[in-house]
């Protein structure tokens, strides 16, 4: 056995071991129950110890930047117990992943169960070069962050369906899409919804030292544009060379669509009219968005903070729902309104396990935030980095590493940066590093470990999607699939950032590496 084959064998063996260990863990519901119990106990211990942290941040009541002190909040005091019981329903219904998933699935489910998605995938198989499937899936995942979280809801399961249509393992398609959506969340060819939010937080943090400093939404664009191609290459190589060979051959469950290799004349007719209906739907949406005074534009005419961005999940539902209904009517899989409602109901029935899982995951995440454990961990980590007293590129690398660790505990990127920016941006400015570069380093670290963090709001959804292709698939399966992507993105993207920084290339138009 050659050295290269031996290394490949050892890597696959290690990932198999990680999957076996992960899947031997209790059911994800049980894991989140245990995590919640741990938060309850730990919060009380830290409360009794009087643990607190102080940091520069924005006061939520006054919107003023000031020194804030956060203390550990116990869930075993009278007030804590009252909150524990009274917040259960709100924790569940307000969980960030729940609403978007259920709304999107109403449309995606109709498109899938009417046969439209199956037909379009089957039709595509005979035309598209197989070698381009993986990079296209990863690229679409990266680009999806333009529309916030829609990629998790639509593209991750669609990646699995696309690979299945090409008679490839659906879990490989799921991992490729997830790597693009989450691992490439901070990359894009154009400015996404996240850029203005992060830039605003960076501006507030920079003004601690420089009252007139402004970080613009475009100030990371050069680096993120180039990073898009890097993420696509990494996602493609890891999927094709490591993840899919590890998975082996997929044995389909044969639900009536998986073995199809041709499209009938009636199905072709259905596809034509369904695709026309998509065009009509998109044009109708465009008329609500593009004109200067269009109802879905923001108050200042922008699209960044507008009804359009707020309704993106519903619009995506329509883009799947309309062609699904049209295709079903023509192919006779939909005969009346009862059939449409039945397909919607059937699509949500497949999400039952996810809904149960989300209930317990939501309790853990909400209580973790309520106790301030995430904030305490983030600030303590920042203090450690400050105490190391590094400078230049080594300080930026340390920030990337610290961010990857904090990312395991606080998955929401804007929440992390809201805490970290007032600490790191002024500190790095004092060391001659511009806020724009600090923000880039944060984004590299943030994206790297999202795909292996069970605390990431959409991680339970990905587990639920994986279970469609094997009831034994669990947290361990998803972690073993995504760990190679996570390591590759962290190592290679960090190296890419180091080279970029050392070459002195601006990270965005009109920006400087130095302050």
Short mmCIF file of C-alpha atoms in Angstrom, two decimals:
data_model
loop_
_atom_site.label_atom_id
_atom_site.label_comp_id
_atom_site.label_asym_id
_atom_site.label_seq_id
_atom_site.Cartn_x
_atom_site.Cartn_y
_atom_site.Cartn_z
CA UNK A 1 0.00 0.00 0.00
CA UNK A 2 1.43 3.38 -1.03
CA UNK A 3 1.97 6.13 1.52
CA UNK A 4 -0.83 8.22 -0.06
CA UNK A 5 -3.31 5.32 0.09
CA UNK A 6 -2.27 4.58 3.66
CA UNK A 7 -2.94 8.19 4.70
CA UNK A 8 -6.31 8.11 2.91
CA UNK A 9 -7.20 4.83 4.61
CA UNK A 10 -6.23 6.19 8.02
CA UNK A 11 -8.32 9.33 7.47
CA UNK A 12 -11.40 7.36 6.41
CA UNK A 13 -10.89 5.01 9.36
CA UNK A 14 -10.70 7.99 11.74
CA UNK A 15 -13.90 9.54 10.32
CA UNK A 16 -15.67 6.19 10.58
CA UNK A 17 -14.61 6.01 14.21
CA UNK A 18 -15.88 9.54 14.86
CA UNK A 19 -19.20 8.64 13.25
CA UNK A 20 -19.54 5.43 15.29
CA UNK A 21 -18.72 7.21 18.54
CA UNK A 22 -21.03 10.11 17.69
CA UNK A 23 -23.92 7.84 16.77
CA UNK A 24 -23.46 5.76 19.91
CA UNK A 25 -24.28 8.86 21.88
CA UNK A 26 -27.87 9.13 23.09
CA UNK A 27 -30.58 10.42 20.76
CA UNK A 28 -30.06 14.13 19.95
CA UNK A 29 -33.17 14.91 22.01
CA UNK A 30 -31.54 13.26 25.02
CA UNK A 31 -28.27 15.09 24.36
CA UNK A 32 -30.01 18.47 24.43
CA UNK A 33 -31.87 17.49 27.61
CA UNK A 34 -28.52 16.61 29.24
CA UNK A 35 -26.98 19.86 27.97
CA UNK A 36 -29.89 21.80 29.43
CA UNK A 37 -29.49 20.10 32.80
CA UNK A 38 -25.77 20.93 32.70
CA UNK A 39 -26.55 24.59 32.01
CA UNK A 40 -28.93 24.65 34.97
CA UNK A 41 -26.29 23.23 37.33
CA UNK A 42 -23.33 25.22 35.99
CA UNK A 43 -25.29 28.48 36.00
CA UNK A 44 -26.04 28.04 39.69
CA UNK A 45 -22.43 27.20 40.55
CA UNK A 46 -21.11 30.28 38.71
CA UNK A 47 -23.86 32.38 40.30
CA UNK A 48 -22.80 31.25 43.79
CA UNK A 49 -19.17 32.02 42.89
CA UNK A 50 -20.20 35.52 41.79
CA UNK A 51 -18.67 35.13 38.32
CA UNK A 52 -19.05 38.19 36.12
CA UNK A 53 -17.30 39.85 33.16
CA UNK A 54 -17.00 43.46 32.01
CA UNK A 55 -16.64 44.60 28.41
CA UNK A 56 -17.29 47.53 26.11
CA UNK A 57 -20.64 47.04 24.41
CA UNK A 58 -23.91 48.60 23.29
CA UNK A 59 -26.51 49.05 26.02
CA UNK A 60 -29.70 47.47 24.65
CA UNK A 61 -31.89 50.00 26.47
CA UNK A 62 -30.08 53.21 25.53
CA UNK A 63 -28.26 52.07 22.34
CA UNK A 64 -25.20 53.78 23.83
CA UNK A 65 -21.72 52.26 23.75
CA UNK A 66 -20.53 51.88 27.33
CA UNK A 67 -18.82 49.57 29.79
CA UNK A 68 -21.18 46.69 30.55
CA UNK A 69 -20.98 44.13 33.34
CA UNK A 70 -22.62 40.74 32.89
CA UNK A 71 -23.10 38.29 35.74
CA UNK A 72 -23.89 34.59 35.69
CA UNK A 73 -27.64 34.12 36.12
CA UNK A 74 -28.80 31.06 38.04
CA UNK A 75 -31.70 28.91 36.93
CA UNK A 76 -32.10 27.49 40.44
CA UNK A 77 -33.13 30.69 42.21
CA UNK A 78 -36.83 31.49 42.57
CA UNK A 79 -36.62 33.90 39.65
CA UNK A 80 -34.61 31.41 37.59
CA UNK A 81 -37.05 28.57 38.19
CA UNK A 82 -39.96 30.83 37.28
CA UNK A 83 -38.22 31.74 34.02
CA UNK A 84 -37.35 28.10 33.35
CA UNK A 85 -41.01 27.08 33.41
CA UNK A 86 -42.66 30.17 31.94
CA UNK A 87 -40.36 30.53 28.90
CA UNK A 88 -40.73 27.01 27.47
CA UNK A 89 -43.37 27.81 24.85
CA UNK A 90 -41.75 31.07 23.76
CA UNK A 91 -38.32 29.41 23.54
CA UNK A 92 -39.80 26.90 21.11
CA UNK A 93 -41.95 29.17 18.95
CA UNK A 94 -39.32 31.91 18.69
CA UNK A 95 -36.44 29.57 17.79
CA UNK A 96 -34.76 31.04 14.70
CA UNK A 97 -34.78 27.84 12.62
CA UNK A 98 -38.37 26.75 13.22
CA UNK A 99 -40.51 29.22 11.27
CA UNK A 100 -38.33 29.48 8.14
CA UNK A 101 -38.06 25.69 7.87
CA UNK A 102 -41.79 25.01 8.16
CA UNK A 103 -42.78 27.82 5.79
CA UNK A 104 -40.23 26.81 3.16
CA UNK A 105 -41.18 23.13 3.42
CA UNK A 106 -44.78 23.96 2.46
CA UNK A 107 -43.48 24.92 -0.97
CA UNK A 108 -40.52 22.55 -1.26
CA UNK A 109 -42.69 19.63 -0.13
CA UNK A 110 -45.29 20.25 -2.86
CA UNK A 111 -42.56 20.58 -5.50
CA UNK A 112 -40.95 17.36 -4.30
CA UNK A 113 -44.05 15.22 -3.76
CA UNK A 114 -45.81 16.31 -6.94
CA UNK A 115 -42.79 14.89 -8.79
CA UNK A 116 -41.49 18.23 -10.07
CA UNK A 117 -38.09 18.14 -8.34
CA UNK A 118 -37.59 14.49 -9.26
CA UNK A 119 -38.45 15.19 -12.91
CA UNK A 120 -36.20 18.24 -13.18
CA UNK A 121 -33.31 16.32 -11.59
CA UNK A 122 -33.87 13.33 -13.89
CA UNK A 123 -34.01 15.63 -16.90
CA UNK A 124 -30.82 17.34 -15.79
CA UNK A 125 -28.92 14.06 -15.37
CA UNK A 126 -28.89 13.42 -19.09
CA UNK A 127 -27.59 16.92 -19.91
CA UNK A 128 -25.23 18.19 -17.20
CA UNK A 129 -21.60 16.98 -17.00
CA UNK A 130 -21.23 14.95 -13.82
CA UNK A 131 -17.88 16.56 -12.93
CA UNK A 132 -19.52 19.98 -12.49
CA UNK A 133 -22.22 18.86 -10.07
CA UNK A 134 -20.20 19.23 -6.86
CA UNK A 135 -18.72 22.70 -7.53
CA UNK A 136 -22.12 24.00 -8.64
CA UNK A 137 -23.78 22.73 -5.44
CA UNK A 138 -21.03 24.28 -3.25
CA UNK A 139 -21.14 27.58 -5.18
CA UNK A 140 -24.91 27.84 -4.88
CA UNK A 141 -24.50 27.22 -1.15
CA UNK A 142 -22.00 30.07 -0.82
CA UNK A 143 -24.15 32.45 -2.86
CA UNK A 144 -27.24 31.60 -0.80
CA UNK A 145 -26.12 33.80 2.11
CA UNK A 146 -27.35 36.74 0.03
CA UNK A 147 -30.77 35.62 1.26
CA UNK A 148 -29.77 35.01 4.89
CA UNK A 149 -30.76 31.53 6.13
CA UNK A 150 -32.58 30.31 3.03
CA UNK A 151 -29.60 28.12 2.06
CA UNK A 152 -29.97 25.95 5.16
CA UNK A 153 -33.66 25.42 4.50
CA UNK A 154 -33.62 24.88 0.74
CA UNK A 155 -30.14 24.18 -0.61
CA UNK A 156 -28.91 21.63 1.96
CA UNK A 157 -31.72 19.13 1.24
CA UNK A 158 -31.62 20.07 -2.45
CA UNK A 159 -27.91 19.17 -2.57
CA UNK A 160 -28.81 15.66 -1.42
CA UNK A 161 -31.59 15.40 -4.02
CA UNK A 162 -29.30 16.62 -6.81
CA UNK A 163 -26.62 14.04 -5.98
CA UNK A 164 -29.28 11.34 -5.79
CA UNK A 165 -30.45 12.33 -9.28
CA UNK A 166 -26.91 11.73 -10.53
CA UNK A 167 -26.90 8.34 -8.77
CA UNK A 168 -24.38 9.63 -6.23
CA UNK A 169 -24.63 9.35 -2.46
CA UNK A 170 -27.16 11.91 -1.19
CA UNK A 171 -25.21 12.50 2.04
CA UNK A 172 -22.24 13.64 -0.09
CA UNK A 173 -24.53 16.19 -1.73
CA UNK A 174 -25.82 17.25 1.67
CA UNK A 175 -22.27 17.79 2.95
CA UNK A 176 -21.26 19.75 -0.17
CA UNK A 177 -24.26 22.06 0.15
CA UNK A 178 -23.81 22.47 3.91
CA UNK A 179 -20.11 23.27 3.42
CA UNK A 180 -21.04 26.01 0.95
CA UNK A 181 -23.96 27.43 2.94
CA UNK A 182 -22.37 27.45 6.39
CA UNK A 183 -18.63 27.06 5.85
CA UNK A 184 -18.76 29.71 3.14
CA UNK A 185 -21.20 31.96 4.98
CA UNK A 186 -18.75 34.89 4.99
CA UNK A 187 -17.78 34.54 1.32
CA UNK A 188 -19.76 35.77 -1.66
CA UNK A 189 -19.44 37.37 -5.07
CA UNK A 190 -21.66 40.28 -4.02
CA UNK A 191 -22.60 41.99 -0.76
CA UNK A 192 -24.95 39.92 1.39
CA UNK A 193 -27.33 40.69 4.24
CA UNK A 194 -24.63 40.00 6.81
CA UNK A 195 -22.17 42.64 5.62
CA UNK A 196 -24.10 45.76 6.75
CA UNK A 197 -24.78 44.19 10.17
CA UNK A 198 -21.14 43.30 10.85
CA UNK A 199 -19.94 46.64 9.45
CA UNK A 200 -22.29 48.51 11.78
CA UNK A 201 -20.99 46.63 14.81
CA UNK A 202 -17.39 47.21 13.71
CA UNK A 203 -18.07 50.93 13.25
CA UNK A 204 -19.45 51.27 16.78
CA UNK A 205 -16.46 49.39 18.17
CA UNK A 206 -13.95 51.47 16.17
CA UNK A 207 -15.50 54.68 17.49
CA UNK A 208 -14.38 53.78 20.98
CA UNK A 209 -11.00 55.10 19.83
CA UNK A 210 -11.90 57.11 16.72
CA UNK A 211 -15.25 58.92 16.86
CA UNK A 212 -15.39 59.51 13.11
CA UNK A 213 -14.40 56.04 11.92
CA UNK A 214 -16.77 54.22 9.53
CA UNK A 215 -16.63 50.60 8.38
CA UNK A 216 -18.70 50.21 5.22
CA UNK A 217 -20.60 47.05 4.13
CA UNK A 218 -18.27 46.78 1.10
CA UNK A 219 -15.05 46.94 3.13
CA UNK A 220 -14.42 43.17 3.07
CA UNK A 221 -15.64 42.60 -0.48
CA UNK A 222 -12.29 42.02 -2.25
CA UNK A 223 -11.31 39.30 0.19
CA UNK A 224 -14.76 37.69 0.28
CA UNK A 225 -15.02 37.70 -3.53
CA UNK A 226 -11.72 35.83 -3.85
CA UNK A 227 -12.65 33.54 -0.95
CA UNK A 228 -15.74 32.33 -2.82
CA UNK A 229 -13.57 30.46 -5.32
CA UNK A 230 -11.39 29.09 -2.53
CA UNK A 231 -14.41 27.67 -0.68
CA UNK A 232 -15.80 26.13 -3.87
CA UNK A 233 -12.47 24.42 -4.62
CA UNK A 234 -12.11 23.15 -1.04
CA UNK A 235 -15.71 21.96 -0.87
CA UNK A 236 -15.38 20.14 -4.17
CA UNK A 237 -12.10 18.41 -3.33
CA UNK A 238 -13.19 17.33 0.15
CA UNK A 239 -16.55 16.04 -1.10
CA UNK A 240 -15.22 14.16 -4.13
CA UNK A 241 -11.91 12.87 -2.73
CA UNK A 242 -12.76 12.15 0.89
CA UNK A 243 -16.41 12.33 1.94
CA UNK A 244 -18.04 10.43 -0.94
CA UNK A 245 -15.45 7.61 -1.08
CA UNK A 246 -15.91 7.17 2.68
CA UNK A 247 -19.67 6.84 2.28
CA UNK A 248 -19.44 4.10 -0.33
CA UNK A 249 -22.37 3.08 -2.50
CA UNK A 250 -25.82 4.34 -1.58
CA UNK A 251 -28.59 1.75 -1.65
CA UNK A 252 -31.80 3.68 -2.39
CA UNK A 253 -35.04 3.00 -0.53
CA UNK A 254 -36.89 3.02 -3.87
CA UNK A 255 -39.82 5.30 -3.12
CA UNK A 256 -40.91 5.34 -6.74
CA UNK A 257 -38.71 8.17 -8.05
CA UNK A 258 -35.10 7.26 -7.23
CA UNK A 259 -34.68 4.68 -10.00
CA UNK A 260 -36.07 6.83 -12.80
CA UNK A 261 -33.65 7.57 -15.61
CA UNK A 262 -36.00 9.04 -18.23
CA UNK A 263 -38.74 11.64 -18.33
CA UNK A 264 -42.02 10.80 -20.08
CA UNK A 265 -43.57 13.14 -22.68
CA UNK A 266 -46.27 14.14 -20.18
CA UNK A 267 -43.62 14.93 -17.57
CA UNK A 268 -41.68 16.97 -20.13
CA UNK A 269 -44.84 18.97 -20.80
CA UNK A 270 -45.29 19.44 -17.06
CA UNK A 271 -41.69 20.63 -16.75
CA UNK A 272 -42.09 23.19 -19.53
CA UNK A 273 -45.19 24.77 -18.01
CA UNK A 274 -43.82 24.55 -14.46
CA UNK A 275 -40.67 26.37 -15.57
CA UNK A 276 -42.79 29.01 -17.28
CA UNK A 277 -44.71 29.44 -14.02
CA UNK A 278 -41.40 30.04 -12.20
CA UNK A 279 -40.55 32.80 -14.67
CA UNK A 280 -43.97 34.40 -14.18
CA UNK A 281 -43.57 34.18 -10.39
CA UNK A 282 -40.10 35.75 -10.49
CA UNK A 283 -41.33 38.56 -12.75
CA UNK A 284 -44.23 39.23 -10.37
CA UNK A 285 -41.82 39.38 -7.43
CA UNK A 286 -39.50 41.66 -9.39
CA UNK A 287 -42.37 44.11 -9.99
CA UNK A 288 -42.82 44.28 -6.22
CA UNK A 289 -39.11 44.95 -5.68
CA UNK A 290 -37.40 46.69 -8.59
CA UNK A 291 -39.45 49.89 -9.20
CA UNK A 292 -38.30 52.87 -7.16
CA UNK A 293 -41.42 53.00 -4.98
CA UNK A 294 -42.06 49.26 -4.97
CA UNK A 295 -43.86 47.99 -1.83
CA UNK A 296 -41.11 45.52 -0.93
CA UNK A 297 -38.36 48.14 -0.87
CA UNK A 298 -37.10 49.73 2.34
CA UNK A 299 -38.02 53.24 3.45
CA UNK A 300 -34.86 54.67 1.89
CA UNK A 301 -35.31 52.62 -1.27
CA UNK A 302 -32.63 50.09 -0.29
CA UNK A 303 -32.95 46.31 -0.40
CA UNK A 304 -30.62 45.58 2.49
CA UNK A 305 -33.14 46.36 5.23
CA UNK A 306 -36.42 45.95 3.44
CA UNK A 307 -39.67 43.95 3.39
CA UNK A 308 -38.12 42.01 0.50
CA UNK A 309 -35.33 40.62 2.68
CA UNK A 310 -37.76 39.94 5.51
CA UNK A 311 -40.05 37.96 3.20
CA UNK A 312 -37.34 35.99 1.39
CA UNK A 313 -38.36 32.64 2.93
CA UNK A 314 -42.00 33.13 1.90
CA UNK A 315 -40.92 34.15 -1.62
CA UNK A 316 -38.75 31.03 -1.84
CA UNK A 317 -41.78 29.00 -0.77
CA UNK A 318 -43.78 30.49 -3.66
CA UNK A 319 -40.98 29.78 -6.14
CA UNK A 320 -41.25 26.08 -5.24
CA UNK A 321 -44.99 25.94 -4.57
CA UNK A 322 -46.24 27.46 -7.85
CA UNK A 323 -44.30 25.19 -10.25
CA UNK A 324 -45.02 22.19 -8.02
CA UNK A 325 -48.76 22.81 -8.36
CA UNK A 326 -48.54 23.52 -12.11
CA UNK A 327 -46.48 20.38 -12.71
CA UNK A 328 -48.88 18.32 -10.59
CA UNK A 329 -51.95 19.56 -12.47
CA UNK A 330 -50.46 18.69 -15.86
CA UNK A 331 -49.13 15.28 -14.79
CA UNK A 332 -52.33 14.50 -12.81
CA UNK A 333 -50.55 14.16 -9.45
CA UNK A 334 -52.61 17.17 -8.38
CA UNK A 335 -56.30 17.10 -9.29
CA UNK A 336 -57.84 19.56 -6.87
CA UNK A 337 -57.22 21.80 -3.89
CA UNK A 338 -57.45 18.84 -1.51
CA UNK A 339 -54.45 17.24 -3.21
CA UNK A 340 -52.40 20.43 -2.74
CA UNK A 341 -53.28 20.57 0.94
CA UNK A 342 -52.50 16.86 1.20
CA UNK A 343 -49.03 17.34 -0.30
CA UNK A 344 -48.35 20.19 2.12
CA UNK A 345 -49.48 18.04 5.03
CA UNK A 346 -47.35 15.14 3.84
CA UNK A 347 -44.27 17.37 3.55
CA UNK A 348 -44.68 18.59 7.13
CA UNK A 349 -45.20 15.03 8.38
CA UNK A 350 -41.63 14.27 7.30
CA UNK A 351 -40.49 17.13 9.56
CA UNK A 352 -42.08 15.68 12.72
CA UNK A 353 -38.77 14.39 14.06
CA UNK A 354 -37.14 17.75 13.39
CA UNK A 355 -39.90 19.61 15.23
CA UNK A 356 -39.48 17.38 18.29
CA UNK A 357 -35.71 17.87 18.20
CA UNK A 358 -36.08 21.63 17.80
CA UNK A 359 -38.28 21.82 20.91
CA UNK A 360 -35.46 20.55 23.12
CA UNK A 361 -32.67 22.31 21.21
CA UNK A 362 -34.54 25.61 21.58
CA UNK A 363 -34.76 25.20 25.36
CA UNK A 364 -31.03 24.63 25.66
CA UNK A 365 -30.00 27.54 23.41
CA UNK A 366 -32.42 29.99 25.08
CA UNK A 367 -31.39 29.02 28.63
CA UNK A 368 -27.71 29.11 27.67
CA UNK A 369 -28.18 32.70 26.54
CA UNK A 370 -30.36 33.64 29.54
CA UNK A 371 -27.69 32.51 32.01
CA UNK A 372 -25.04 34.63 30.20
CA UNK A 373 -22.72 31.59 29.96
CA UNK A 374 -22.00 32.34 26.30
CA UNK A 375 -21.07 35.96 27.01
CA UNK A 376 -18.84 34.96 29.93
CA UNK A 377 -17.01 32.38 27.79
CA UNK A 378 -16.55 34.89 24.94
CA UNK A 379 -15.18 37.69 27.13
CA UNK A 380 -12.91 35.35 29.10
CA UNK A 381 -11.53 34.04 25.82
CA UNK A 382 -10.88 37.58 24.61
CA UNK A 383 -9.06 38.39 27.84
CA UNK A 384 -6.79 35.38 27.37
CA UNK A 385 -5.92 36.55 23.86
CA UNK A 386 -5.17 40.04 25.14
CA UNK A 387 -2.90 38.62 27.85
CA UNK A 388 -0.82 36.69 25.30
CA UNK A 389 0.47 40.04 23.94
CA UNK A 390 1.08 38.98 20.35
CA UNK A 391 1.27 41.45 17.50
CA UNK A 392 0.71 41.68 13.75
CA UNK A 393 -0.31 38.59 11.82
CA UNK A 394 0.14 36.31 14.86
CA UNK A 395 -2.46 38.34 16.74
CA UNK A 396 -4.88 37.96 13.84
CA UNK A 397 -4.28 34.20 13.70
CA UNK A 398 -4.92 34.02 17.44
CA UNK A 399 -8.22 35.87 16.89
CA UNK A 400 -9.22 33.32 14.24
CA UNK A 401 -8.49 30.44 16.63
CA UNK A 402 -10.31 32.08 19.55
CA UNK A 403 -13.31 32.73 17.31
CA UNK A 404 -13.49 29.08 16.22
CA UNK A 405 -13.61 28.05 19.87
CA UNK A 406 -16.18 30.66 20.90
CA UNK A 407 -18.19 29.65 17.84
CA UNK A 408 -18.94 26.29 19.47
CA UNK A 409 -20.73 28.10 22.30
CA UNK A 410 -22.31 31.08 20.52
CA UNK A 411 -23.37 30.09 17.01
CA UNK A 412 -25.07 33.32 15.87
CA UNK A 413 -22.33 35.32 14.12
CA UNK A 414 -23.81 38.76 14.78
CA UNK A 415 -24.32 37.94 18.47
CA UNK A 416 -20.66 36.90 18.77
CA UNK A 417 -19.38 39.96 16.95
CA UNK A 418 -21.59 42.24 19.04
CA UNK A 419 -19.69 40.93 22.06
CA UNK A 420 -16.24 40.54 20.51
CA UNK A 421 -16.01 43.67 18.34
CA UNK A 422 -15.87 46.18 21.25
CA UNK A 423 -13.03 44.11 22.72
CA UNK A 424 -10.92 43.23 19.67
CA UNK A 425 -11.44 46.12 17.25
CA UNK A 426 -10.10 48.87 19.59
CA UNK A 427 -7.38 46.56 20.91
CA UNK A 428 -6.16 45.78 17.39
CA UNK A 429 -6.42 49.43 16.34
CA UNK A 430 -3.98 50.27 19.14
CA UNK A 431 -1.62 47.73 17.58
CA UNK A 432 -1.94 49.30 14.13
CA UNK A 433 -4.43 46.86 12.59
CA UNK A 434 -7.45 48.33 10.82
CA UNK A 435 -11.00 47.38 11.88
CA UNK A 436 -11.69 46.04 8.39
CA UNK A 437 -8.87 43.49 8.69
CA UNK A 438 -9.93 42.53 12.21
CA UNK A 439 -13.44 41.91 10.90
CA UNK A 440 -12.08 39.65 8.13
CA UNK A 441 -10.09 37.58 10.64
CA UNK A 442 -13.23 37.17 12.74
CA UNK A 443 -15.27 36.05 9.71
CA UNK A 444 -12.71 33.42 8.72
CA UNK A 445 -12.78 31.91 12.20
CA UNK A 446 -16.55 32.19 12.49
CA UNK A 447 -17.27 30.26 9.27
CA UNK A 448 -14.81 27.46 9.94
CA UNK A 449 -16.53 25.67 12.82
CA UNK A 450 -20.18 26.51 12.14
CA UNK A 451 -20.59 23.23 10.27
CA UNK A 452 -19.58 21.08 13.26
CA UNK A 453 -21.30 23.04 16.03
CA UNK A 454 -24.44 21.33 17.39
CA UNK A 455 -25.39 24.73 18.87
CA UNK A 456 -25.72 26.25 15.42
CA UNK A 457 -29.52 26.80 15.07
CA UNK A 458 -29.79 24.89 11.79
CA UNK A 459 -27.58 21.94 12.80
CA UNK A 460 -30.56 19.89 14.07
CA UNK A 461 -32.23 20.51 10.71
CA UNK A 462 -29.23 19.08 8.85
CA UNK A 463 -29.34 16.01 11.12
CA UNK A 464 -33.03 15.61 10.28
CA UNK A 465 -32.25 15.84 6.55
CA UNK A 466 -29.51 13.20 6.95
CA UNK A 467 -31.98 10.86 8.63
CA UNK A 468 -34.06 10.84 5.46
CA UNK A 469 -31.33 8.67 3.94
CA UNK A 470 -30.83 6.36 6.89
CA UNK A 471 -32.65 6.20 10.21
CA UNK A 472 -29.35 5.48 12.01
CA UNK A 473 -27.81 8.74 10.79
CA UNK A 474 -27.35 11.11 13.70
CA UNK A 475 -25.16 13.86 15.12
CA UNK A 476 -22.07 11.68 14.69
CA UNK A 477 -22.86 11.16 11.00
CA UNK A 478 -23.12 14.88 10.28
CA UNK A 479 -20.03 15.76 12.34
CA UNK A 480 -17.96 13.07 10.58
CA UNK A 481 -19.18 14.34 7.19
CA UNK A 482 -18.39 17.97 7.98
CA UNK A 483 -15.20 17.66 10.05
CA UNK A 484 -12.93 17.35 6.96
CA UNK A 485 -14.63 20.44 5.49
CA UNK A 486 -14.22 22.32 8.76
CA UNK A 487 -10.52 21.52 9.11
CA UNK A 488 -9.79 22.29 5.46
CA UNK A 489 -11.64 25.61 5.57
CA UNK A 490 -9.92 26.64 8.81
CA UNK A 491 -6.38 25.73 7.73
CA UNK A 492 -6.47 26.76 4.06
CA UNK A 493 -8.60 29.88 4.52
CA UNK A 494 -6.37 31.04 7.37
CA UNK A 495 -3.30 30.47 5.21
CA UNK A 496 -5.00 32.35 2.37
CA UNK A 497 -5.71 35.23 4.77
CA UNK A 498 -2.09 35.26 6.01
CA UNK A 499 -0.74 35.41 2.44
CA UNK A 500 -3.25 38.15 1.55
CA UNK A 501 -2.23 40.18 4.61
CA UNK A 502 1.52 39.75 4.05
CA UNK A 503 1.17 40.80 0.41
CA UNK A 504 -0.54 43.99 1.57
CA UNK A 505 -3.65 43.57 -0.59
CA UNK A 506 -6.64 45.71 0.54
CA UNK A 507 -9.54 43.60 1.86
CA UNK A 508 -12.07 45.94 0.27
CA UNK A 509 -12.36 49.06 -1.91
CA UNK A 510 -10.71 52.07 -0.30
CA UNK A 511 -9.53 50.15 2.76
CA UNK A 512 -6.13 49.87 4.41
CA UNK A 513 -4.60 46.97 6.30
CA UNK A 514 -3.13 49.36 8.84
CA UNK A 515 -4.71 51.87 11.18
#
